[in-house]
Coordinates of N, CA and C in Angstrom, one line a residue:
M1 N -2.7 -16.9 -6.0 CA -3.2 -16.3 -4.8 C -4.7 -16.5 -4.7
Y2 N -5.3 -17.3 -5.6 CA -6.7 -17.5 -5.6 C -7.1 -18.8 -4.9
S3 N -6.2 -19.5 -4.4 CA -6.5 -20.7 -3.7 C -5.6 -20.7 -2.4
P4 N -6.0 -21.5 -1.4 CA -5.2 -21.6 -0.2 C -3.7 -21.9 -0.4
R5 N -2.9 -21.3 0.5 CA -1.5 -21.5 0.6 C -0.8 -21.1 -0.7
T6 N -1.3 -20.1 -1.4 CA -0.6 -19.6 -2.6 C -0.2 -18.1 -2.5
H7 N -0.4 -17.5 -1.4 CA 0.0 -16.1 -1.2 C 0.8 -16.1 0.1
L8 N 2.1 -15.7 0.0 CA 3.0 -15.7 1.2 C 3.2 -14.2 1.5
T9 N 3.2 -13.9 2.8 CA 3.5 -12.5 3.2 C 4.1 -12.6 4.6
S10 N 4.9 -11.7 5.0 CA 5.5 -11.7 6.3 C 4.4 -11.0 7.3
G11 N 3.4 -10.4 6.7 CA 2.3 -9.8 7.5 C 2.8 -8.7 8.4
G12 N 1.9 -8.2 9.2 CA 2.2 -7.2 10.3 C 3.0 -6.1 9.8
F13 N 4.2 -6.0 10.2 CA 5.1 -4.9 9.9 C 5.8 -5.1 8.5
S14 N 5.5 -6.1 7.8 CA 6.0 -6.4 6.5 C 7.6 -6.4 6.5
S15 N 8.1 -7.3 7.2 CA 9.6 -7.4 7.4 C 10.3 -7.2 6.1
M16 N 11.1 -6.2 6.0 CA 11.9 -6.0 4.7 C 13.0 -6.9 4.6
G17 N 13.3 -7.3 3.4 CA 14.4 -8.3 3.2 C 13.9 -9.7 3.2
W18 N 12.6 -9.9 3.4 CA 12.0 -11.3 3.5 C 11.6 -11.8 2.2
A19 N 11.0 -11.0 1.3 CA 10.3 -11.4 0.1 C 11.2 -12.3 -0.8
V20 N 12.4 -11.8 -1.1 CA 13.2 -12.5 -2.1 C 13.6 -13.9 -1.7
P21 N 14.2 -14.1 -0.5 CA 14.5 -15.4 0.0 C 13.2 -16.3 0.2
A22 N 12.1 -15.7 0.6 CA 10.9 -16.5 0.8 C 10.4 -17.0 -0.5
A23 N 10.4 -16.1 -1.6 CA 10.0 -16.6 -2.9 C 10.8 -17.7 -3.4
I24 N 12.1 -17.6 -3.3 CA 13.0 -18.6 -3.7 C 12.7 -19.9 -3.0
G25 N 12.6 -19.8 -1.7 CA 12.2 -21.0 -0.8 C 10.9 -21.6 -1.3
A26 N 9.9 -20.8 -1.6 CA 8.6 -21.3 -2.0 C 8.8 -22.1 -3.4
K27 N 9.6 -21.5 -4.3 CA 9.8 -22.2 -5.5 C 10.6 -23.5 -5.4
L28 N 11.6 -23.5 -4.5 CA 12.3 -24.7 -4.2 C 11.4 -25.8 -3.6
A29 N 10.5 -25.3 -2.7 CA 9.6 -26.3 -2.1 C 8.5 -26.8 -3.0
R30 N 8.1 -25.9 -4.0 CA 7.0 -26.3 -4.9 C 7.5 -25.9 -6.3
P31 N 8.4 -26.7 -6.9 CA 8.9 -26.4 -8.2 C 7.9 -26.5 -9.3
D32 N 6.7 -27.1 -9.0 CA 5.6 -27.2 -10.0 C 4.8 -25.9 -10.1
R33 N 5.0 -25.0 -9.1 CA 4.1 -23.8 -9.1 C 4.9 -22.6 -9.6
T34 N 4.1 -21.7 -10.2 CA 4.6 -20.4 -10.7 C 4.8 -19.5 -9.4
V35 N 6.0 -18.9 -9.3 CA 6.2 -18.0 -8.1 C 6.6 -16.6 -8.7
V36 N 5.8 -15.6 -8.3 CA 6.0 -14.3 -8.6 C 6.2 -13.5 -7.3
C37 N 7.3 -12.8 -7.2 CA 7.6 -12.1 -6.0 C 7.4 -10.6 -6.3
V38 N 6.4 -10.0 -5.7 CA 6.1 -8.5 -5.9 C 6.6 -7.8 -4.6
L39 N 7.5 -6.8 -4.8 CA 8.1 -6.2 -3.7 C 8.6 -4.8 -4.0
G40 N 8.8 -4.0 -3.0 CA 9.4 -2.6 -3.3 C 10.9 -2.6 -3.4
D41 N 11.4 -1.5 -3.9 CA 12.8 -1.4 -4.2 C 13.6 -1.5 -2.9
G42 N 13.2 -0.9 -1.8 CA 13.9 -0.9 -0.6 C 14.0 -2.3 0.0
D43 N 12.9 -3.0 -0.1 CA 12.9 -4.5 0.3 C 13.9 -5.3 -0.5
F44 N 13.8 -5.0 -1.8 CA 14.6 -5.8 -2.8 C 16.1 -5.5 -2.5
L45 N 16.5 -4.3 -2.3 CA 17.9 -4.0 -2.0 C 18.5 -4.7 -0.8
M46 N 17.6 -5.1 0.1 CA 18.2 -5.8 1.3 C 18.6 -7.2 1.0
T47 N 18.1 -7.9 0.0 CA 18.5 -9.3 -0.3 C 18.6 -9.6 -1.7
A48 N 18.9 -8.5 -2.6 CA 19.0 -8.7 -4.0 C 20.0 -9.7 -4.4
Q49 N 21.0 -9.9 -3.6 CA 22.1 -10.8 -3.9 C 21.6 -12.3 -4.0
E50 N 20.4 -12.5 -3.4 CA 19.9 -13.9 -3.4 C 19.4 -14.3 -4.8
I51 N 19.3 -13.3 -5.7 CA 19.0 -13.7 -7.1 C 20.0 -14.8 -7.6
A52 N 21.2 -14.7 -7.1 CA 22.3 -15.7 -7.5 C 21.8 -17.1 -7.1
L53 N 21.2 -17.2 -6.0 CA 20.7 -18.5 -5.6 C 19.6 -19.0 -6.5
S54 N 18.7 -18.1 -6.9 CA 17.6 -18.4 -7.8 C 18.2 -19.0 -9.1
V55 N 19.3 -18.4 -9.5 CA 20.0 -18.8 -10.8 C 20.7 -20.2 -10.5
T56 N 21.5 -20.3 -9.5 CA 22.3 -21.5 -9.3 C 21.5 -22.7 -8.8
A57 N 20.4 -22.4 -8.2 CA 19.5 -23.5 -7.7 C 18.5 -23.9 -8.8
G58 N 18.4 -23.1 -9.8 CA 17.4 -23.4 -10.9 C 16.0 -23.2 -10.4
A59 N 15.8 -22.1 -9.7 CA 14.5 -21.7 -9.1 C 14.0 -20.5 -9.9
P60 N 13.2 -20.7 -10.9 CA 12.7 -19.6 -11.8 C 11.6 -18.8 -11.1
V61 N 12.1 -17.9 -10.3 CA 11.2 -16.9 -9.7 C 11.1 -15.6 -10.5
V62 N 9.9 -15.0 -10.7 CA 9.8 -13.7 -11.3 C 9.8 -12.7 -10.2
F63 N 10.7 -11.8 -10.3 CA 10.8 -10.7 -9.3 C 10.2 -9.4 -9.9
V64 N 9.2 -8.9 -9.3 CA 8.6 -7.6 -9.8 C 8.9 -6.6 -8.8
V65 N 9.8 -5.7 -9.2 CA 10.3 -4.6 -8.3 C 9.6 -3.3 -8.5
Q66 N 8.8 -2.9 -7.6 CA 8.1 -1.6 -7.7 C 9.1 -0.6 -7.2
N67 N 9.6 0.3 -8.1 CA 10.7 1.2 -7.8 C 10.1 2.6 -7.6
N68 N 10.0 3.0 -6.3 CA 9.6 4.4 -6.0 C 10.7 5.2 -5.3
A69 N 11.9 4.7 -5.5 CA 13.1 5.4 -5.0 C 13.1 5.7 -3.5
G70 N 12.7 4.6 -2.7 CA 12.8 4.8 -1.3 C 11.9 3.8 -0.5
Y71 N 11.9 4.0 0.8 CA 11.1 3.2 1.7 C 9.8 4.0 2.0
M72 N 9.0 4.0 1.0 CA 7.8 4.9 1.0 C 6.7 4.4 2.1
S73 N 6.6 3.1 2.3 CA 5.7 2.6 3.3 C 6.2 3.1 4.7
I74 N 7.5 3.1 4.9 CA 8.0 3.6 6.2 C 7.8 5.1 6.3
R75 N 8.0 5.7 5.2 CA 7.8 7.2 5.1 C 6.3 7.5 5.6
G76 N 5.4 6.7 5.0 CA 4.0 6.9 5.4 C 3.8 6.7 6.9
G77 N 4.4 5.7 7.5 CA 4.3 5.4 8.9 C 4.9 6.6 9.7
Q78 N 6.1 7.0 9.3 CA 6.7 8.2 10.0 C 5.8 9.4 9.9
R79 N 5.3 9.7 8.8 CA 4.4 10.9 8.6 C 3.2 10.7 9.5
K80 N 2.6 9.5 9.5 CA 1.4 9.3 10.3 C 1.7 9.5 11.8
Q81 N 2.9 9.0 12.2 CA 3.2 9.1 13.7 C 3.8 10.4 14.1
T82 N 4.6 11.0 13.3 CA 5.3 12.2 13.7 C 5.1 13.4 12.8
S83 N 4.3 13.3 11.8 CA 4.0 14.4 10.9 C 5.3 14.9 10.1
R84 N 6.3 14.0 10.0 CA 7.5 14.3 9.3 C 8.1 12.9 8.8
H85 N 9.1 13.0 8.0 CA 9.8 11.8 7.7 C 11.3 12.1 7.6
I86 N 12.1 11.0 7.8 CA 13.5 11.2 7.8 C 14.2 9.9 7.3
G87 N 15.2 10.1 6.4 CA 16.0 8.9 6.0 C 15.3 7.9 5.2
V88 N 14.2 8.1 4.5 CA 13.5 7.1 3.9 C 13.4 7.3 2.3
E89 N 13.7 8.5 1.8 CA 13.7 8.7 0.4 C 15.1 8.5 -0.1
F90 N 15.3 7.8 -1.2 CA 16.6 7.6 -1.8 C 16.7 8.9 -2.7
S91 N 17.6 9.8 -2.4 CA 17.8 11.0 -3.1 C 19.2 11.4 -3.2
H92 N 19.5 12.2 -4.3 CA 20.8 12.8 -4.5 C 20.9 14.0 -3.5
P93 N 22.1 14.5 -3.3 CA 22.2 15.7 -2.4 C 21.3 16.9 -2.8
D94 N 21.0 17.0 -4.1 CA 20.2 18.1 -4.5 C 18.7 17.8 -4.3
G95 N 18.3 16.6 -3.7 CA 17.0 16.3 -3.4 C 16.3 15.5 -4.5
S96 N 16.9 15.4 -5.7 CA 16.3 14.6 -6.8 C 16.3 13.1 -6.5
P97 N 15.3 12.4 -6.9 CA 15.3 10.9 -6.6 C 16.5 10.2 -7.1
Y98 N 17.0 9.2 -6.4 CA 18.1 8.4 -6.8 C 17.6 6.9 -6.8
S99 N 18.0 6.2 -7.8 CA 17.7 4.8 -7.9 C 18.7 4.0 -8.7
P100 N 19.0 2.8 -8.3 CA 19.8 2.0 -9.1 C 18.9 1.6 -10.3
D101 N 19.6 1.1 -11.4 CA 18.8 0.5 -12.5 C 18.6 -1.0 -12.2
F102 N 17.4 -1.3 -11.7 CA 17.2 -2.7 -11.3 C 17.1 -3.7 -12.4
A103 N 16.7 -3.2 -13.6 CA 16.7 -4.1 -14.8 C 18.1 -4.5 -15.1
A104 N 19.0 -3.5 -15.1 CA 20.4 -3.8 -15.3 C 21.0 -4.7 -14.3
M105 N 20.6 -4.5 -13.0 CA 21.1 -5.3 -11.9 C 20.7 -6.8 -12.2
G106 N 19.4 -7.0 -12.6 CA 19.0 -8.3 -12.9 C 19.8 -8.9 -14.0
R107 N 20.0 -8.2 -15.1 CA 20.9 -8.7 -16.2 C 22.3 -9.0 -15.7
S108 N 22.8 -8.2 -14.8 CA 24.1 -8.5 -14.3 C 24.2 -9.9 -13.5
F109 N 23.1 -10.4 -13.1 CA 23.0 -11.7 -12.5 C 22.7 -12.8 -13.5
G110 N 22.6 -12.3 -14.8 CA 22.4 -13.3 -15.9 C 20.9 -13.7 -16.1
I111 N 20.0 -12.9 -15.6 CA 18.6 -13.2 -15.8 C 18.0 -12.2 -16.8
E112 N 16.9 -12.6 -17.4 CA 16.2 -11.7 -18.3 C 15.5 -10.7 -17.4
S113 N 15.6 -9.4 -17.9 CA 15.1 -8.3 -17.1 C 14.5 -7.2 -18.0
W114 N 13.5 -6.6 -17.5 CA 12.8 -5.5 -18.2 C 12.5 -4.4 -17.3
K115 N 12.4 -3.2 -17.9 CA 11.9 -2.0 -17.1 C 10.6 -1.6 -17.9
V116 N 9.5 -1.7 -17.2 CA 8.2 -1.3 -17.8 C 8.0 0.2 -17.6
T117 N 7.8 0.9 -18.7 CA 7.7 2.3 -18.7 C 6.3 2.8 -18.9
D118 N 5.3 1.9 -19.2 CA 4.0 2.4 -19.4 C 3.0 1.3 -19.0
A119 N 1.8 1.6 -18.5 CA 0.9 0.6 -18.0 C 0.5 -0.4 -19.0
D120 N 0.4 -0.1 -20.2 CA 0.0 -1.1 -21.3 C 1.1 -2.2 -21.5
S121 N 2.3 -1.9 -21.1 CA 3.4 -2.9 -21.2 C 3.5 -3.9 -20.1
L122 N 2.9 -3.6 -19.0 CA 3.0 -4.4 -17.8 C 2.6 -5.8 -18.0
E123 N 1.3 -6.0 -18.4 CA 0.8 -7.4 -18.5 C 1.6 -8.2 -19.5
P124 N 1.9 -7.7 -20.8 CA 2.6 -8.6 -21.7 C 4.1 -8.9 -21.2
T125 N 4.6 -7.9 -20.5 CA 6.0 -8.1 -19.9 C 6.0 -9.2 -18.8
L126 N 5.0 -9.2 -18.0 CA 4.8 -10.2 -16.9 C 4.6 -11.6 -17.6
R127 N 3.8 -11.6 -18.6 CA 3.6 -12.9 -19.3 C 4.9 -13.4 -19.8
K128 N 5.7 -12.6 -20.5 CA 7.0 -13.0 -21.0 C 7.9 -13.5 -19.9
A129 N 7.9 -12.8 -18.8 CA 8.7 -13.2 -17.6 C 8.3 -14.6 -17.1
V130 N 7.0 -14.8 -16.9 CA 6.5 -16.0 -16.4 C 6.8 -17.2 -17.4
Q131 N 6.5 -16.9 -18.7 CA 6.7 -17.9 -19.7 C 8.1 -18.3 -20.0
S132 N 9.1 -17.4 -19.5 CA 10.5 -17.7 -19.8 C 11.0 -19.0 -19.2
G133 N 10.3 -19.4 -18.1 CA 10.7 -20.6 -17.3 C 12.0 -20.4 -16.6
A134 N 12.5 -19.2 -16.5 CA 13.8 -18.9 -15.9 C 13.6 -17.8 -14.9
P135 N 14.6 -17.6 -14.0 CA 14.5 -16.4 -13.1 C 14.4 -15.2 -14.0
A136 N 13.6 -14.2 -13.6 CA 13.4 -13.0 -14.4 C 13.1 -11.8 -13.4
L137 N 13.3 -10.6 -13.9 CA 13.1 -9.4 -13.1 C 12.3 -8.4 -14.0
V138 N 11.3 -7.8 -13.4 CA 10.5 -6.8 -14.1 C 10.5 -5.6 -13.1
E139 N 11.2 -4.5 -13.6 CA 11.2 -3.3 -12.8 C 10.0 -2.4 -13.2
V140 N 9.3 -1.9 -12.2 CA 8.1 -1.1 -12.5 C 8.3 0.3 -11.8
P141 N 8.8 1.3 -12.5 CA 8.9 2.6 -11.9 C 7.6 3.1 -11.3
T142 N 7.5 3.5 -10.1 CA 6.3 3.9 -9.4 C 6.5 5.3 -8.8
D143 N 5.5 6.1 -8.9 CA 5.6 7.4 -8.3 C 5.7 7.3 -6.8
R144 N 6.5 8.1 -6.2 CA 6.7 8.1 -4.7 C 5.4 8.3 -4.0
D145 N 4.5 9.0 -4.5 CA 3.3 9.3 -3.8 C 2.1 8.6 -4.4
A146 N 2.4 7.4 -5.1 CA 1.3 6.7 -5.7 C 0.2 6.2 -4.7
A147 N 0.6 5.9 -3.5 CA -0.3 5.5 -2.4 C -0.9 6.7 -1.6
G148 N -0.5 7.9 -2.0 CA -1.0 9.0 -1.2 C 0.1 9.4 -0.2
P149 N -0.2 10.5 0.5 CA 0.7 11.0 1.5 C 1.0 10.1 2.7
W150 N 0.1 9.2 3.0 CA 0.2 8.3 4.1 C -0.1 6.9 3.7
V151 N 0.5 5.9 4.2 CA 0.2 4.6 4.0 C -1.1 4.3 4.8
P152 N -2.1 3.6 4.2 CA -3.3 3.3 5.0 C -3.0 2.4 6.2
G153 N -3.8 2.5 7.2 CA -3.7 1.6 8.3 C -3.0 2.2 9.5
W154 N -3.0 1.6 10.6 CA -2.4 2.1 11.8 C -1.1 1.5 12.2
W155 N -0.7 0.5 11.6 CA 0.6 -0.1 11.8 C 0.9 -0.6 13.2
D156 N -0.1 -0.6 14.0 CA 0.0 -1.1 15.4 C 1.0 -0.3 16.2
F157 N 1.4 0.9 15.8 CA 2.3 1.7 16.6 C 1.6 2.3 17.8
P158 N 2.2 2.3 18.9 CA 1.7 3.1 20.0 C 1.7 4.6 19.6
V159 N 0.6 5.3 19.8 CA 0.5 6.7 19.4 C 1.0 7.5 20.6
P160 N 2.1 8.3 20.4 CA 2.6 9.2 21.5 C 1.5 10.1 22.0
A161 N 1.6 10.5 23.2 CA 0.6 11.4 23.8 C 0.6 12.7 23.2
Y162 N 1.7 13.2 22.6 CA 1.7 14.5 22.0 C 0.9 14.5 20.6
I163 N 0.6 13.4 20.1 CA -0.2 13.3 18.9 C -1.7 13.6 19.3
T164 N -2.3 14.6 18.9 CA -3.6 15.0 19.4 C -4.7 14.9 18.3
D165 N -4.4 14.4 17.2 CA -5.4 14.3 16.1 C -6.2 12.9 16.3
E166 N -6.8 12.5 15.2 CA -7.7 11.3 15.2 C -6.9 10.1 15.6
R167 N -5.6 10.0 15.4 CA -4.8 8.9 15.7 C -4.8 8.6 17.2
Q168 N -4.7 9.6 18.0 CA -4.7 9.5 19.4 C -6.1 9.0 19.9
N169 N -7.1 9.5 19.3 CA -8.5 9.1 19.7 C -8.7 7.7 19.3
E170 N -8.3 7.2 18.1 CA -8.4 5.8 17.7 C -7.6 4.9 18.6
Y171 N -6.4 5.4 19.0 CA -5.5 4.6 19.8 C -6.2 4.4 21.2
Q172 N -6.7 5.5 21.8 CA -7.4 5.4 23.1 C -8.6 4.5 23.0
R173 N -9.4 4.5 21.9 CA -10.6 3.7 21.8 C -10.1 2.2 21.7
A174 N -9.0 1.9 21.0 CA -8.5 0.6 20.8 C -8.1 0.0 22.2
R175 N -7.3 0.9 22.9 CA -6.8 0.5 24.3 C -8.0 0.2 25.2
A176 N -9.0 1.0 25.2 CA -10.2 0.8 26.0 C -10.9 -0.5 25.7
T177 N -11.0 -0.8 24.4 CA -11.7 -2.0 24.0 C -10.9 -3.2 24.4
E178 N -9.5 -3.2 24.3 CA -8.7 -4.3 24.7 C -8.8 -4.5 26.2
Q179 N -9.0 -3.5 27.0 CA -9.1 -3.6 28.5 C -10.4 -4.3 28.9
H180 N -11.4 -4.1 28.0 CA -12.7 -4.7 28.3 C -12.8 -6.1 27.9
L181 N -11.9 -6.6 27.1 CA -12.0 -8.0 26.6 C -11.4 -8.9 27.5

């Protein structure tokens, strides 16, 4: 990602389910390049089955799954827009976090997989994954609130009129600027 055309992103609203197939496509298009796909668990769950293509096509992508047991970026957007969230945390009926074992899922596809449980293990584990020369998965458990209570940015959502805090003021300023351009 330090030179042109080496960082792929869906941008904008960060279309979920895009990262895994995009990373495999990038590796198939440029087999000489190292491809590491960094994504959240919710995004990964939408297209995890495509790991099979990575294996069968011989596309050694390293998948780094940040597991925070939910769609936390969507939760942040919901909280910012409505001061509440709904349907975005993966939880058991008692409210405790729920998550599949992503490292086990990777192994079930026949790829080397690790779960990193401490910060000091992350870099050496990533090195092993990249140096394996094969599809690999690294699960990184992440606190649900690691990014804070809200995801930064405005997400380009229209701000409903009933929102009367700084979001409405910023939205009105942005609309006024657009109208003058």
